[in-house]
CSV table of C-alpha atoms and ligand atoms in Angstrom, one decimal:
chain,number,residue,atom,x,y,z
A,134,MET,CA,12.1,25.9,27.2
A,135,ARG,CA,9.8,23.8,25.0
A,136,GLU,CA,7.5,21.3,26.8
A,137,LYS,CA,7.4,18.0,25.0
A,138,LEU,CA,4.1,16.8,23.5
A,139,VAL,CA,3.2,13.2,22.9
A,140,ALA,CA,0.1,12.7,20.8
A,141,GLY,CA,-1.6,9.5,19.9
A,142,ASN,CA,-3.0,9.0,16.4
A,143,TRP,CA,-5.5,6.2,16.7
A,144,LYS,CA,-6.2,6.3,12.9
A,145,MET,CA,-9.3,4.3,12.1
A,146,HIS,CA,-9.2,2.0,15.1
A,147,GLY,CA,-11.4,1.7,18.1
A,148,GLY,CA,-14.9,1.0,19.4
A,149,LEU,CA,-16.8,2.3,22.4
A,150,ALA,CA,-15.9,-0.6,24.7
A,151,GLU,CA,-12.2,-0.9,23.8
A,152,ASN,CA,-11.8,2.9,23.8
A,153,LYS,CA,-13.1,3.1,27.3
A,154,VAL,CA,-10.5,0.6,28.5
A,155,LEU,CA,-7.7,2.4,26.6
A,156,LEU,CA,-8.7,5.9,27.8
A,157,ASP,CA,-9.1,4.7,31.4
A,158,GLY,CA,-5.7,3.1,31.2
A,159,VAL,CA,-4.0,6.2,29.8
A,160,VAL,CA,-5.6,8.5,32.4
A,161,ALA,CA,-4.6,6.1,35.2
A,162,GLY,CA,-1.1,5.8,33.9
A,163,LEU,CA,-0.6,9.5,33.4
A,164,SER,CA,-2.1,10.8,36.6
A,165,GLY,CA,0.0,13.7,37.9
A,166,LEU,CA,1.8,14.2,34.6
A,167,THR,CA,3.9,17.4,34.6
A,168,GLY,CA,6.7,18.6,32.5
A,169,ALA,CA,5.3,17.0,29.3
A,170,LYS,CA,1.9,17.1,27.5
A,171,ALA,CA,-0.1,14.2,26.3
A,172,ALA,CA,-3.0,14.0,23.9
A,173,VAL,CA,-5.0,11.5,21.9
A,174,CYS,CA,-6.4,12.1,18.4
A,175,VAL,CA,-9.4,9.9,18.0
A,176,PRO,CA,-11.8,9.2,15.1
A,177,TYR,CA,-14.6,11.8,14.9
A,178,PRO,CA,-17.4,9.5,16.3
A,179,TYR,CA,-15.5,9.1,19.5
A,180,LEU,CA,-14.8,12.7,20.2
A,181,PHE,CA,-17.7,12.9,22.7
A,182,GLN,CA,-16.4,9.8,24.5
A,183,ALA,CA,-12.9,11.2,24.6
A,184,GLN,CA,-14.2,14.5,26.0
A,185,SER,CA,-16.3,12.7,28.6
A,186,VAL,CA,-13.5,10.5,29.8
A,187,LEU,CA,-10.6,12.9,29.5
A,188,GLN,CA,-12.0,16.2,30.8
A,189,ASN,CA,-10.3,17.1,34.1
A,190,SER,CA,-7.5,14.7,33.3
A,191,PRO,CA,-3.9,15.6,32.2
A,192,VAL,CA,-4.7,14.1,28.7
A,193,ALA,CA,-6.0,16.4,26.0
A,194,TRP,CA,-7.8,15.2,22.9
A,195,GLY,CA,-8.2,16.1,19.3
A,196,ALA,CA,-9.1,14.9,15.8
A,197,GLN,CA,-7.1,13.5,12.9
A,198,ASN,CA,-8.4,15.7,10.1
A,199,LEU,CA,-10.9,18.5,9.4
A,200,SER,CA,-12.6,20.1,6.4
A,201,GLU,CA,-10.8,22.7,4.3
A,202,HIS,CA,-14.1,24.7,4.4
A,203,ALA,CA,-15.7,26.6,7.3
A,204,LYS,CA,-19.3,25.3,6.7
A,205,GLY,CA,-21.7,24.5,3.9
A,206,ALA,CA,-22.7,21.8,1.5
A,207,TYR,CA,-19.8,19.5,2.0
A,208,THR,CA,-21.4,16.1,2.7
A,209,GLY,CA,-19.4,14.0,5.1
A,210,GLU,CA,-17.1,16.8,6.1
A,211,VAL,CA,-16.3,18.1,9.7
A,212,SER,CA,-15.4,21.7,10.3
A,213,ALA,CA,-13.0,23.3,12.8
A,214,SER,CA,-15.8,24.8,14.8
A,215,MET,CA,-17.4,21.3,15.2
A,216,LEU,CA,-14.2,20.0,16.6
A,217,LYS,CA,-14.2,22.9,19.1
A,218,ASP,CA,-17.7,22.0,20.1
A,219,PHE,CA,-16.3,18.7,21.4
A,220,GLY,CA,-13.5,20.3,23.3
A,221,CYS,CA,-10.7,19.4,20.9
A,222,GLN,CA,-7.4,21.1,21.5
A,223,TYR,CA,-5.5,19.5,18.7
A,224,VAL,CA,-6.1,18.4,15.1
A,225,ILE,CA,-3.6,16.5,12.9
A,226,ILE,CA,-3.3,18.1,9.5
A,227,GLY,CA,-1.6,16.7,6.3
A,228,HIS,CA,-0.8,13.2,7.7
A,229,SER,CA,1.0,11.3,4.9
A,230,GLU,CA,-2.0,8.9,4.7
A,231,ARG,CA,-4.3,11.9,3.9
A,232,ARG,CA,-1.8,13.2,1.4
A,233,SER,CA,-1.2,9.8,-0.4
A,234,LEU,CA,-4.5,8.1,-0.1
A,235,TYR,CA,-6.9,11.1,-0.3
A,236,GLY,CA,-4.9,13.3,-2.6
A,237,GLU,CA,-4.4,16.2,-0.2
A,238,THR,CA,-2.2,18.7,-1.8
A,239,ASP,CA,0.0,21.3,-0.1
A,240,ALA,CA,-2.7,23.8,-1.0
A,241,VAL,CA,-5.5,21.8,0.7
A,242,VAL,CA,-3.3,21.2,3.7
A,243,ALA,CA,-2.7,25.0,4.0
A,244,HIS,CA,-6.5,25.7,3.8
A,245,LYS,CA,-7.2,23.1,6.5
A,246,TYR,CA,-4.4,24.6,8.6
A,247,LYS,CA,-5.9,28.1,8.3
A,248,TRP,CA,-9.3,27.0,9.5
A,249,ALA,CA,-7.9,25.1,12.4
A,250,HIS,CA,-5.7,28.0,13.5
A,251,ALA,CA,-8.6,30.5,13.1
A,252,ALA,CA,-10.8,28.3,15.3
A,253,GLY,CA,-8.2,28.2,18.1
A,254,LEU,CA,-7.2,24.6,17.5
A,255,VAL,CA,-3.5,23.6,17.7
A,256,PRO,CA,-2.7,22.2,14.3
A,257,ILE,CA,-0.3,19.3,14.3
A,258,LEU,CA,1.2,19.8,10.8
A,259,CYS,CA,2.7,16.6,9.4
A,260,VAL,CA,5.6,16.7,7.0
A,261,GLY,CA,7.9,14.0,5.7
A,262,GLU,CA,9.5,12.4,2.8
A,263,SER,CA,8.9,9.0,1.1
A,264,LEU,CA,11.6,6.3,0.9
A,265,ALA,CA,12.2,7.2,-2.8
A,266,GLU,CA,12.6,10.8,-1.9
A,267,ARG,CA,15.1,10.0,0.9
A,268,GLU,CA,17.0,7.7,-1.4
A,269,ASN,CA,17.1,10.5,-4.1
A,270,GLY,CA,18.5,12.9,-1.5
A,271,VAL,CA,15.6,15.3,-1.6
A,272,THR,CA,14.3,15.0,2.0
A,273,GLU,CA,15.0,18.6,2.8
A,274,GLN,CA,13.4,19.9,-0.4
A,275,VAL,CA,10.2,17.9,0.3
A,276,VAL,CA,10.0,18.9,3.9
A,277,ALA,CA,10.7,22.6,3.0
A,278,ARG,CA,8.0,22.5,0.3
A,279,GLN,CA,5.4,21.1,2.7
A,280,LEU,CA,6.3,23.5,5.4
A,281,ASP,CA,6.6,26.6,3.2
A,282,ALA,CA,3.1,26.0,1.7
A,283,VAL,CA,1.6,26.6,5.1
A,284,VAL,CA,4.1,29.3,6.2
A,285,HIS,CA,3.4,31.3,3.1
A,286,ALA,CA,-0.4,31.0,3.6
A,287,VAL,CA,-0.5,32.0,7.2
A,288,GLY,CA,2.7,34.0,7.9
A,289,ALA,CA,4.7,33.9,11.1
A,290,ALA,CA,1.7,35.0,13.2
A,291,GLY,CA,-0.2,32.0,11.9
A,292,MET,CA,2.5,29.6,12.8
A,293,LYS,CA,2.6,30.7,16.5
A,294,GLY,CA,1.6,27.8,18.8
A,295,ALA,CA,1.5,25.2,16.1
A,296,VAL,CA,3.1,21.8,16.4
A,297,ILE,CA,5.0,20.3,13.5
A,298,ALA,CA,5.3,16.5,13.2
A,299,TYR,CA,8.2,15.2,11.2
A,300,GLU,CA,7.1,11.8,10.0
A,301,PRO,CA,9.3,10.1,7.4
A,302,VAL,CA,6.7,8.1,5.4
A,303,TRP,CA,9.0,5.1,5.2
A,304,ALA,CA,8.9,4.9,9.0
A,305,ILE,CA,5.2,5.1,9.5
A,306,GLY,CA,3.6,1.8,10.6
A,307,THR,CA,6.6,-0.1,9.2
A,308,GLY,CA,8.6,-0.8,12.3
A,309,LYS,CA,11.5,1.0,10.8
A,310,THR,CA,12.3,4.0,12.9
A,311,ALA,CA,14.6,6.8,11.8
A,312,THR,CA,17.7,6.8,13.9
A,313,PRO,CA,17.9,9.6,16.5
A,314,GLU,CA,20.6,11.2,14.4
A,315,GLN,CA,18.6,11.0,11.1
A,316,ALA,CA,15.5,12.5,12.8
A,317,GLN,CA,17.5,15.1,14.6
A,318,ALA,CA,19.1,16.3,11.3
A,319,VAL,CA,15.7,16.9,9.7
A,320,HIS,CA,14.3,18.5,12.9
A,321,ALA,CA,17.2,20.9,13.0
A,322,PHE,CA,16.6,21.7,9.3
A,323,ILE,CA,12.9,22.4,10.1
A,324,ARG,CA,13.8,24.6,13.0
A,325,GLY,CA,16.3,26.4,10.8
A,326,ARG,CA,13.7,27.0,8.2
A,327,LEU,CA,11.4,28.5,10.9
A,328,ARG,CA,14.3,30.7,12.1
A,329,GLU,CA,14.3,32.3,8.7
A,330,VAL,CA,10.8,33.4,9.3
A,331,ASP,CA,11.1,34.4,13.0
A,332,ALA,CA,13.8,33.4,15.5
A,333,GLU,CA,11.5,33.3,18.5
A,334,LEU,CA,9.0,31.2,16.6
A,335,ALA,CA,11.7,28.7,15.8
A,336,GLU,CA,12.8,28.4,19.4
A,337,LYS,CA,9.2,28.0,20.7
A,338,THR,CA,7.8,25.6,18.1
A,339,VAL,CA,7.3,22.0,19.2
A,340,ILE,CA,8.6,19.6,16.5
A,341,GLN,CA,7.5,16.0,17.1
A,342,TYR,CA,9.0,12.9,15.5
A,343,GLY,CA,6.6,10.2,14.2
A,344,GLY,CA,7.3,6.9,12.7
A,345,SER,CA,7.3,3.6,14.7
A,346,VAL,CA,8.0,5.2,18.0
A,347,LYS,CA,7.8,2.6,20.8
A,348,ALA,CA,8.4,2.5,24.5
A,349,ALA,CA,11.8,1.0,23.7
A,350,ASN,CA,13.1,3.8,21.4
A,351,ALA,CA,11.3,6.9,22.7
A,352,ALA,CA,13.8,8.0,25.3
A,353,GLU,CA,16.7,8.0,22.8
A,354,LEU,CA,14.7,9.9,20.2
A,355,PHE,CA,13.3,12.4,22.7
A,356,GLY,CA,16.8,13.0,24.0
A,357,MET,CA,17.8,14.7,20.8
A,358,PRO,CA,18.0,18.5,21.1
A,359,ASP,CA,15.4,19.3,18.5
A,360,ILE,CA,13.0,16.4,19.0
A,361,ASP,CA,10.1,17.7,21.2
A,362,GLY,CA,8.1,14.5,21.7
A,363,GLY,CA,6.3,12.3,19.3
A,364,LEU,CA,3.2,11.5,17.1
A,365,ILE,CA,2.4,7.9,17.9
A,366,GLY,CA,0.4,5.6,15.8
A,367,GLY,CA,0.4,1.9,16.6
A,368,ALA,CA,1.8,2.2,20.1
A,369,SER,CA,-0.9,4.7,21.1
A,370,LEU,CA,-3.5,1.8,20.9
A,371,HIS,CA,-2.0,0.2,24.0
A,372,ALA,CA,-2.3,2.1,27.2
A,373,GLU,CA,0.9,0.7,28.8
A,374,ASP,CA,3.0,1.6,25.7
A,375,PHE,CA,1.5,5.0,25.2
A,376,VAL,CA,2.0,5.8,28.9
A,377,ALA,CA,5.6,4.7,28.8
A,378,ILE,CA,6.3,6.9,25.8
A,379,CYS,CA,4.7,9.9,27.6
A,380,ARG,CA,6.8,9.2,30.6
A,381,ALA,CA,9.9,9.0,28.4
A,382,ALA,CA,9.0,12.5,27.2
A,383,GLN,CA,8.6,13.7,30.7
A,384,ALA,CA,12.0,12.4,31.7
A,385,SER,CA,14.0,13.6,28.8
B,221,PEP,C1,1.4,7.9,12.5
B,221,PEP,O1,0.5,7.3,12.0
B,221,PEP,O2,1.4,9.1,12.6
B,221,PEP,C2,2.5,7.1,13.0
B,221,PEP,C3,3.6,7.7,13.4
B,221,PEP,O3,2.3,5.7,13.0
B,221,PEP,P1,3.3,4.6,13.7
B,221,PEP,O4,3.7,5.1,15.1
B,221,PEP,O5,2.4,3.4,13.8
B,221,PEP,O6,4.4,4.5,12.8
């Protein structure tokens, strides 16, 4: 039985004062959470704040990116071991904004994944097609290519414990959510692809949906058999909404 995971992706939002209000609200709202997991992935400068507020709470924390290198002369970069220093459990890898705005290729994503996994972080590996790719009928090819790049780099053992986030690019931050059926079809495809690598891995891997998940649509999405929670952007910036989405995961 897979436990659902709801993770917030704050993106480049926040400030010390507003974070405190948000984190306190999330902790208060999720007190006693069982049967589902919750986490927030915050900008690097706020990892210490997240650690201070969230330790000993049911909410884990993580980062939104990491370097493809372990250490060295890489000005401005942050390594996997640095994230571990701040108690991160999760790190988002290959978000579509990183792929499209910062030119992260499948090969770069695979490198980042390797370092995250080696450091004991749980990678949240994002995959998903653009609107043009969906309209051209190549959703499965795109998702398979993104997934295979990592699977080939790390093998079945390296995929163990990872989280995959299916995020159709056309649904991120647009208010357009994939229907539960559309999302389920791609989630089942991803799980099938993992099954070709290892049947147990496929059954155990948490596959989140991301793309305009809100309190109003979370329960329906999370009710689908292969949707194991969500990666939440905009709605994770409002404690009440994020808490409601986590509670929907708990109830489904
Ligand atoms: C995201 O950024 O990963 C995301 C899913 O954003 P939103 O929920 O705002 O669509």
